[in-house]
mmCIF file of C-alpha atoms in Angstrom:
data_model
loop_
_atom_site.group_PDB
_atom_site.id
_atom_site.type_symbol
_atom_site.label_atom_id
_atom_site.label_comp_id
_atom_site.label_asym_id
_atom_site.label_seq_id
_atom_site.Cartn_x
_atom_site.Cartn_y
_atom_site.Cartn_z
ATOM 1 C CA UNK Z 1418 87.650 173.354 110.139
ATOM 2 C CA UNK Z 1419 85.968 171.129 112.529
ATOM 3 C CA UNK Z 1420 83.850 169.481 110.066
ATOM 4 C CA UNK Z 1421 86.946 169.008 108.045
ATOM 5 C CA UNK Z 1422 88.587 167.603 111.905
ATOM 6 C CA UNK Z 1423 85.787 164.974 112.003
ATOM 7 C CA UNK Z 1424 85.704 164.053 108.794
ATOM 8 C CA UNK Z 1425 89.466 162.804 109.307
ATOM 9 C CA UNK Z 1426 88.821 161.647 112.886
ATOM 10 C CA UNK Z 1427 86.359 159.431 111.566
ATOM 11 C CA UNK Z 1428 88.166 157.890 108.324
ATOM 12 C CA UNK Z 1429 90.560 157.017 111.522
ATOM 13 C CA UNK Z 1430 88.129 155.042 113.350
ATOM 14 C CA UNK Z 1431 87.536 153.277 110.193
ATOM 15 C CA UNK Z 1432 90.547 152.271 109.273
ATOM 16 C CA UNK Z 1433 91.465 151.080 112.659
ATOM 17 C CA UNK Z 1434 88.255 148.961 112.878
ATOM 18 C CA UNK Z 1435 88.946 147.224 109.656
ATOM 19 C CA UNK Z 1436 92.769 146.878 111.182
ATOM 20 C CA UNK Z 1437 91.400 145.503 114.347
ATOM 21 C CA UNK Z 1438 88.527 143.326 112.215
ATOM 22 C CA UNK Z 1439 91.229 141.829 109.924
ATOM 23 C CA UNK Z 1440 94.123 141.154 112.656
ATOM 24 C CA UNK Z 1441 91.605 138.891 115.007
ATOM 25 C CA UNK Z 1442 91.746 135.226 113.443
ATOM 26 C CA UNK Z 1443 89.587 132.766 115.465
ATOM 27 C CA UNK Z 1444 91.187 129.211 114.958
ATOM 28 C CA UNK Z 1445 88.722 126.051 115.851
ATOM 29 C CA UNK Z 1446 90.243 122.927 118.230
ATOM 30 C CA UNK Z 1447 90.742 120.944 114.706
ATOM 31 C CA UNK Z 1448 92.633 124.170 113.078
ATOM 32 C CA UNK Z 1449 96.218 125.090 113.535
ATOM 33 C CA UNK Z 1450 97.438 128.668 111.398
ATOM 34 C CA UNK Z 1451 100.773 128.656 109.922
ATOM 35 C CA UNK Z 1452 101.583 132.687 109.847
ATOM 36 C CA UNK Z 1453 103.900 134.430 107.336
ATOM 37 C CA UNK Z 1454 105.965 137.587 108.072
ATOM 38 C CA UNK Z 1455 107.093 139.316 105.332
ATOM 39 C CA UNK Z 1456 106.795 136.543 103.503
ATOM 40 C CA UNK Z 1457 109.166 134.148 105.594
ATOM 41 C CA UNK Z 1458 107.692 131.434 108.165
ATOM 42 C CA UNK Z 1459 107.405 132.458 111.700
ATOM 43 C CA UNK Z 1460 105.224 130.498 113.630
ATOM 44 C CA UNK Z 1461 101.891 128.048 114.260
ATOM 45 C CA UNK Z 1462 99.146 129.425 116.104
ATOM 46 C CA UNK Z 1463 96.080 128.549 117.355
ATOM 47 C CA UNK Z 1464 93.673 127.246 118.255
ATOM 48 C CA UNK Z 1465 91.369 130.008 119.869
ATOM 49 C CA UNK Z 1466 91.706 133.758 119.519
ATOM 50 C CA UNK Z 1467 94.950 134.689 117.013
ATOM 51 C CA UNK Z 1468 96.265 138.027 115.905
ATOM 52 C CA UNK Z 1469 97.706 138.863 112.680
ATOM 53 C CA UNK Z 1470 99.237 141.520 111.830
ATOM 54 C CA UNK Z 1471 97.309 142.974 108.136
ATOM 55 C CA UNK Z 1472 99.810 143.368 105.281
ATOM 56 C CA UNK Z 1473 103.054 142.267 107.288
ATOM 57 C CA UNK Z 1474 101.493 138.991 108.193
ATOM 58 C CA UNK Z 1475 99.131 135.989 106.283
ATOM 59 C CA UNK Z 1476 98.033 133.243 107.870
ATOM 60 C CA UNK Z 1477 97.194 129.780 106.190
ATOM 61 C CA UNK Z 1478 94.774 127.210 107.697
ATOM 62 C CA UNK Z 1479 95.471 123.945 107.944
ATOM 63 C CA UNK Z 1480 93.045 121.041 109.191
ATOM 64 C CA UNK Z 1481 94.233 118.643 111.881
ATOM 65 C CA UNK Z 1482 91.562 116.249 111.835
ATOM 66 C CA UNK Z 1483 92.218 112.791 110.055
ATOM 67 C CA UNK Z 1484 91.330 112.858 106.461
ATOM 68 C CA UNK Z 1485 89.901 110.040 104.285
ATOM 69 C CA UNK Z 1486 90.379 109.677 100.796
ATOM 70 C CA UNK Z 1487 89.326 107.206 98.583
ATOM 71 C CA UNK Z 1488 92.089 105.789 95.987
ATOM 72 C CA UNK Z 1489 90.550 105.748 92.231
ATOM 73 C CA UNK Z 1490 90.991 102.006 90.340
ATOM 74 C CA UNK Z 1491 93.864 101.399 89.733
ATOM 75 C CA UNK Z 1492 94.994 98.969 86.596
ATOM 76 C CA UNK Z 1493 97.506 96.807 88.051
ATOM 77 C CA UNK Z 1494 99.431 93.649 86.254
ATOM 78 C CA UNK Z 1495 100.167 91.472 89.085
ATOM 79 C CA UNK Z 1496 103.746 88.906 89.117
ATOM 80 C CA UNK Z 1497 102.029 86.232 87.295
ATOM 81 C CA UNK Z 1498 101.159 88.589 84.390
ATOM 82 C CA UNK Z 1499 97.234 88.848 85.595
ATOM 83 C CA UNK Z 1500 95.442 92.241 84.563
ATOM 84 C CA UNK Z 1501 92.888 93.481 87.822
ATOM 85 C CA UNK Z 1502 91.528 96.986 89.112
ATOM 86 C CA UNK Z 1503 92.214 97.871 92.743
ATOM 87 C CA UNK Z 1504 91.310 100.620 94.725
ATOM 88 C CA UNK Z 1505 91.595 101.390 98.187
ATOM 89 C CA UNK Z 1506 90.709 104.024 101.334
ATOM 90 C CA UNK Z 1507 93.664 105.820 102.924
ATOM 91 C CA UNK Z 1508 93.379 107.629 106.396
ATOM 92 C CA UNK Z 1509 96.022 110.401 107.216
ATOM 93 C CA UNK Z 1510 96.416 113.545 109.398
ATOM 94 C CA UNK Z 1511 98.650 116.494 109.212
ATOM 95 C CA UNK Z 1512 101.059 116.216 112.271
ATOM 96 C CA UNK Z 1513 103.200 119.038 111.319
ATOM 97 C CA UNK Z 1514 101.531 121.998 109.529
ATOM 98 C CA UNK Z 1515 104.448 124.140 109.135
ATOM 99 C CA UNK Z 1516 105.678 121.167 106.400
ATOM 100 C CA UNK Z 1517 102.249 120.814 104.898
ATOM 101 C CA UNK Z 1518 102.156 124.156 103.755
ATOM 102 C CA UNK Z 1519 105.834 124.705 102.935
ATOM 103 C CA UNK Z 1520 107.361 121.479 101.674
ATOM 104 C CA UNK Z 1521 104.928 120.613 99.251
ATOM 105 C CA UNK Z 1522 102.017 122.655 97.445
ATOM 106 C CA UNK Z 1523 99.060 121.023 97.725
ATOM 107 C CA UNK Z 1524 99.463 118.126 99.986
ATOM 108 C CA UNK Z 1525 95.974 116.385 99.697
ATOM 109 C CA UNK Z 1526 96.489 116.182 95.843
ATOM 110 C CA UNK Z 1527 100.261 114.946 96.453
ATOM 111 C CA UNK Z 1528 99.162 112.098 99.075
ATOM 112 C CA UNK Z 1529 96.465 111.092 96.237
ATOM 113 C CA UNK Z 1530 98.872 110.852 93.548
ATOM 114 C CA UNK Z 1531 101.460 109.430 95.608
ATOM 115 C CA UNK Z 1532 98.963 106.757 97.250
ATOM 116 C CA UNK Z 1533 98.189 105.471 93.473
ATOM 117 C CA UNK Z 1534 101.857 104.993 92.217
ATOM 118 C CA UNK Z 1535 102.124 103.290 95.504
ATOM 119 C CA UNK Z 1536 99.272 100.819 94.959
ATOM 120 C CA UNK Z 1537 100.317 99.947 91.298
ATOM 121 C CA UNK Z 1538 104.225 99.384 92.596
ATOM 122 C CA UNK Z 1539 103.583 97.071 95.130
ATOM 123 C CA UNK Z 1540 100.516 95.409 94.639
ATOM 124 C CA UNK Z 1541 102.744 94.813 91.149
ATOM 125 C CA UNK Z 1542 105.091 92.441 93.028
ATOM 126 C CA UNK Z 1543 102.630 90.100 94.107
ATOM 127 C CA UNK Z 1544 100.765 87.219 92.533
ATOM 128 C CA UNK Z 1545 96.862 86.865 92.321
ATOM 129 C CA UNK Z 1546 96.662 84.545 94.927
ATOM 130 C CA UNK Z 1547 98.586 86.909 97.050
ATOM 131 C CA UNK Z 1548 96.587 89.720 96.382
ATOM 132 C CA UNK Z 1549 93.543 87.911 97.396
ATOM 133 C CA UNK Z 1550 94.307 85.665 100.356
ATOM 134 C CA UNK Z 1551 97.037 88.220 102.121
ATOM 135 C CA UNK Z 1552 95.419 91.517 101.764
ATOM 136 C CA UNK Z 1553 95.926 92.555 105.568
ATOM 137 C CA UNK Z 1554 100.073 92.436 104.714
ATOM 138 C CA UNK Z 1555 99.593 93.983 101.611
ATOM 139 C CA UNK Z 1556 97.561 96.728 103.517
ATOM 140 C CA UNK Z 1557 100.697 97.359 105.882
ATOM 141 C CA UNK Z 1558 102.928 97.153 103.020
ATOM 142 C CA UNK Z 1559 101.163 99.735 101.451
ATOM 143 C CA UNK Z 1560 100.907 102.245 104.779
ATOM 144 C CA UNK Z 1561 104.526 101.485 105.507
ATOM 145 C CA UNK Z 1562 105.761 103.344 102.324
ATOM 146 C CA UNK Z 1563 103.519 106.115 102.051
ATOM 147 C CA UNK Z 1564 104.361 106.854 105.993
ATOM 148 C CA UNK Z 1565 108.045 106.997 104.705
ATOM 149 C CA UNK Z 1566 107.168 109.107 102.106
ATOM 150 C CA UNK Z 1567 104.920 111.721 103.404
ATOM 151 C CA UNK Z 1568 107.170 112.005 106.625
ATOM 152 C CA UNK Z 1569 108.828 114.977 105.307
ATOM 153 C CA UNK Z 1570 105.481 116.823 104.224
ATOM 154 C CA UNK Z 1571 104.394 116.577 108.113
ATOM 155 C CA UNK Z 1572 101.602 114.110 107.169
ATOM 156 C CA UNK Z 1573 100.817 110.571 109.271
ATOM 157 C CA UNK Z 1574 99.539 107.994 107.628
ATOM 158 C CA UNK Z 1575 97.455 106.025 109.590
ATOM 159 C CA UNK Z 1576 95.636 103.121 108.081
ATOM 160 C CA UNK Z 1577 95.185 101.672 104.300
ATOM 161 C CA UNK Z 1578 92.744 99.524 103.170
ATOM 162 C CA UNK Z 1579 92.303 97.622 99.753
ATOM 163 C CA UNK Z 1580 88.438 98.192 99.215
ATOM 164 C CA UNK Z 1581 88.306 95.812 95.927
ATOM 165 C CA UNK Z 1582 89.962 93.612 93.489
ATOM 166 C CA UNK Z 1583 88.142 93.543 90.305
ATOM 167 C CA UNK Z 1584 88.859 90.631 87.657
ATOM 168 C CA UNK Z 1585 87.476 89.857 84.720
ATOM 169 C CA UNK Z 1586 85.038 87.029 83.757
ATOM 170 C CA UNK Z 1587 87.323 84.653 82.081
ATOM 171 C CA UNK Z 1588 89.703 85.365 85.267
ATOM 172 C CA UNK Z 1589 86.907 84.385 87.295
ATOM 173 C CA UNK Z 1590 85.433 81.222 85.398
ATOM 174 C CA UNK Z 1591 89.194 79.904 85.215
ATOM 175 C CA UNK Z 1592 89.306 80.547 89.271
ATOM 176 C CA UNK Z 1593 86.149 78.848 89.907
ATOM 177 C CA UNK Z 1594 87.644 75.695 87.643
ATOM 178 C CA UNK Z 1595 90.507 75.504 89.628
ATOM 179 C CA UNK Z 1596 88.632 75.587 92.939
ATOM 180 C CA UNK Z 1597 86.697 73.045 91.843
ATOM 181 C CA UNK Z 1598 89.793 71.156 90.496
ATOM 182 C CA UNK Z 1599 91.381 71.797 94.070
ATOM 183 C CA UNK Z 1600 87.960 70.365 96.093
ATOM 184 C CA UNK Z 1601 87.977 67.079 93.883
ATOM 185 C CA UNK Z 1602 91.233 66.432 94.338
ATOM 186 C CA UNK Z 1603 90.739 66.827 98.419
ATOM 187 C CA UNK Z 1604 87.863 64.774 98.088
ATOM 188 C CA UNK Z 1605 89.774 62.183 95.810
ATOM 189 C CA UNK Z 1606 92.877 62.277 98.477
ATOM 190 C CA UNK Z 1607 90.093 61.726 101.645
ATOM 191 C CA UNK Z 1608 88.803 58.886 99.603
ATOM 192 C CA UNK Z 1609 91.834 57.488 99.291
ATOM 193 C CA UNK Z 1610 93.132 57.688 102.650
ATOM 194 C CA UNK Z 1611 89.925 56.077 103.663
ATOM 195 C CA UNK Z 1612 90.406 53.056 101.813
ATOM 196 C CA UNK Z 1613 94.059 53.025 103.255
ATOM 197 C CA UNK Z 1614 92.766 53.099 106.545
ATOM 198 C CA UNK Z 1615 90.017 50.634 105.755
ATOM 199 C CA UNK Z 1616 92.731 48.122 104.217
ATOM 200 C CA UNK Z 1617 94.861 48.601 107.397
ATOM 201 C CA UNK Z 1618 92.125 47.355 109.415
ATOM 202 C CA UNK Z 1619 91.813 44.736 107.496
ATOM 203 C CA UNK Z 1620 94.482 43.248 107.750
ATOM 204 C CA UNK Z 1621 94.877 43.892 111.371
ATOM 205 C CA UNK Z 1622 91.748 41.781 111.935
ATOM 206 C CA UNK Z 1623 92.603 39.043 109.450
ATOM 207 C CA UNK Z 1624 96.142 38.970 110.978
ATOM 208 C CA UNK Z 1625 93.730 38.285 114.532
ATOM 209 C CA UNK Z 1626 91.172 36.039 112.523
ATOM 210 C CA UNK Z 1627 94.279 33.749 111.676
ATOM 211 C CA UNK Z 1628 95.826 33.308 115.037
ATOM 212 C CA UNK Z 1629 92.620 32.330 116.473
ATOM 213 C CA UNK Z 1630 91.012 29.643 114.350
ATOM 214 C CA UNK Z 1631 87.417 29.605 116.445
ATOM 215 C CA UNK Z 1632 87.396 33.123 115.805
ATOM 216 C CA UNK Z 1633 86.754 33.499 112.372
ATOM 217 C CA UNK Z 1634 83.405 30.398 112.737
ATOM 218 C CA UNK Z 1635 82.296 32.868 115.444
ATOM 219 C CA UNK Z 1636 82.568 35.764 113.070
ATOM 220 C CA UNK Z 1637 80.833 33.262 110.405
ATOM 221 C CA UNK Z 1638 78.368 32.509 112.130
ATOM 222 C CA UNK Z 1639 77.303 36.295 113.593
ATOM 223 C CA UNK Z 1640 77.036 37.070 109.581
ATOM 224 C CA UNK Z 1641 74.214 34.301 109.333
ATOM 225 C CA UNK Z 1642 72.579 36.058 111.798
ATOM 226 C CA UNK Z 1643 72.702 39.025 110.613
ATOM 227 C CA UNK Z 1644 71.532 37.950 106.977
ATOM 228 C CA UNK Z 1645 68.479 35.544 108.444
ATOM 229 C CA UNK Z 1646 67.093 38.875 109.977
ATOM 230 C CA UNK Z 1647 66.923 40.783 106.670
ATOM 231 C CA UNK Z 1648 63.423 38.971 105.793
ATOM 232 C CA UNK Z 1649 64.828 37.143 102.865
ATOM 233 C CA UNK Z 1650 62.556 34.083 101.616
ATOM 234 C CA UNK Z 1651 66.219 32.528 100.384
ATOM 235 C CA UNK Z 1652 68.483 32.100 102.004
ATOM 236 C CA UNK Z 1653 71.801 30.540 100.925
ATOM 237 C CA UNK Z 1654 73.850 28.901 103.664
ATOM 238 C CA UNK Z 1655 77.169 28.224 102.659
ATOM 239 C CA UNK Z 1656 79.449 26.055 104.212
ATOM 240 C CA UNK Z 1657 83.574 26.374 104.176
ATOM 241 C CA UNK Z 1658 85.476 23.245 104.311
ATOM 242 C CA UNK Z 1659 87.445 24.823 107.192
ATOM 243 C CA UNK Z 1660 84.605 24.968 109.484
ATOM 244 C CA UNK Z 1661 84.083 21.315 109.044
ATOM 245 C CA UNK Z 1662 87.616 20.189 109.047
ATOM 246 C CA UNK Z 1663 87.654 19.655 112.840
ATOM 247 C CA UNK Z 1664 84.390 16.908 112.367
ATOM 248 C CA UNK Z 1665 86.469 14.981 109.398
ATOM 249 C CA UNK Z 1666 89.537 14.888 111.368
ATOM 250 C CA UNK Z 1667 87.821 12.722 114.170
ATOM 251 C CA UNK Z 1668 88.752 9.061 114.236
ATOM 252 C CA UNK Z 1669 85.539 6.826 115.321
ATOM 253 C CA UNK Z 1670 85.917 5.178 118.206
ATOM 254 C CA UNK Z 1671 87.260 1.198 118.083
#
């Protein structure tokens, strides 16, 4: 009878240790637990030391800390009809974990599926040119609408960013003709405001040459200079009628 008595007695114990073992839940800073009573939500615990009632009560974990996942390629036909691979980083938390675990199954697969549809549709609106030159709006575009859209599964999304934009080689010859049809055409319009420039002044200093008719002999004469110190053993002096108009026009003296 009393061996019988302890026998029980100590089935007891056990079964209230593994009780007590399986009710204590110890939740780290980063961890929030979404518990389940009969089945039907009843409230987020945690961090620290949590108990659950066994059977009655299950707990999920759920992982605050910001979580970054890395978008696959994505084949994308931008506006102008121009086939390109993209992929991308997206950084999101769980803000809510009551929603995470109840509005949508597995919300890390969902935010990856739903980041890649998102990608393709807008990065599908824009040109090449856009895609390459404006990626910072493209990269708030693209947080702006998955934000929207995970709102309701408790989940933040933080920051996007386009990693890559992959083309193809003949994509990439014909880009590298037309910036090198773009840089000769800058150099051909620099050349040619030059010479506008150069004409202008010109004619600003013939305009002065031609008021001032001992001007231009000066101006004659500092090019002689300039040519006699070259070291030439010719040199050819020539001599305009106009600088010796003012000697013919003299009258000897009666």
């Amino acid at each position: 009878m009393y061996y019988s008595f302890n026998i029980g007695l100590s089935a007891v114990i056990i079964v209230l240790v593994i009780v007590v073992f399986n009710a204590i839940k110890i939740l780290r800073e980063y961890q929030r637990g979404v518990v389940f009573t009969l089945g039907r939500f009843t409230s987020v615990k945690g961090p620290g030391l949590v108990f659950v009632i066994p059977v009655l009560q299950q707990m999920v974990r759920v992982d605050l800390r910001v979580v970054t996942m890395d978008v696959p390629s994505q084949d994308v036909i931008s506006r102008d009809n121009v086939s390109v691979k993209v992929n991308a980083v997206i950084y999101f938390r769980v803000v809510a974990p009551e929603k995470a675990i109840i509005q949508v199954e597995r919300y890390l697969e969902a935010t990856s599926q739903l980041a890649q549809t998102t990608l393709r549709a807008v990065l599908g609106k824009h040109e090449l040119d856009e895609m390459l030159s404006e990626r910072e709006k493209l990269n708030i575009d693209v947080q702006n609408i998955l934000d929207a859209q995970t709102d309701s599964w408790g989940i933040k999304v933080t920051n996007v960013e386009i990693k890559h934009i992959d083309l193809n080689e003949s994509m990439v010859r014909a880009i590298a003709r037309q910036a090198e049809a773009e840089r000769e055409r800058r150099a051909k319009v620099i050349h040619a405001e030059g010479e506008k420039q150069a004409a202008q002044a010109l004619m600003e200093a013939a305009q002065i040459l031609a008021s001032q008719p001992l001007a231009i002999q000066l101006r004659y004469l500092q090019t002689l200079t300039q040519v006699a110190g070259d070291k030439t053993s010719t040199l050819v002096f020539p001599v305009p009628v106009d600088l010796l108009s003012s000697f013919l026009d003299k009258k000897p003296d009666a």
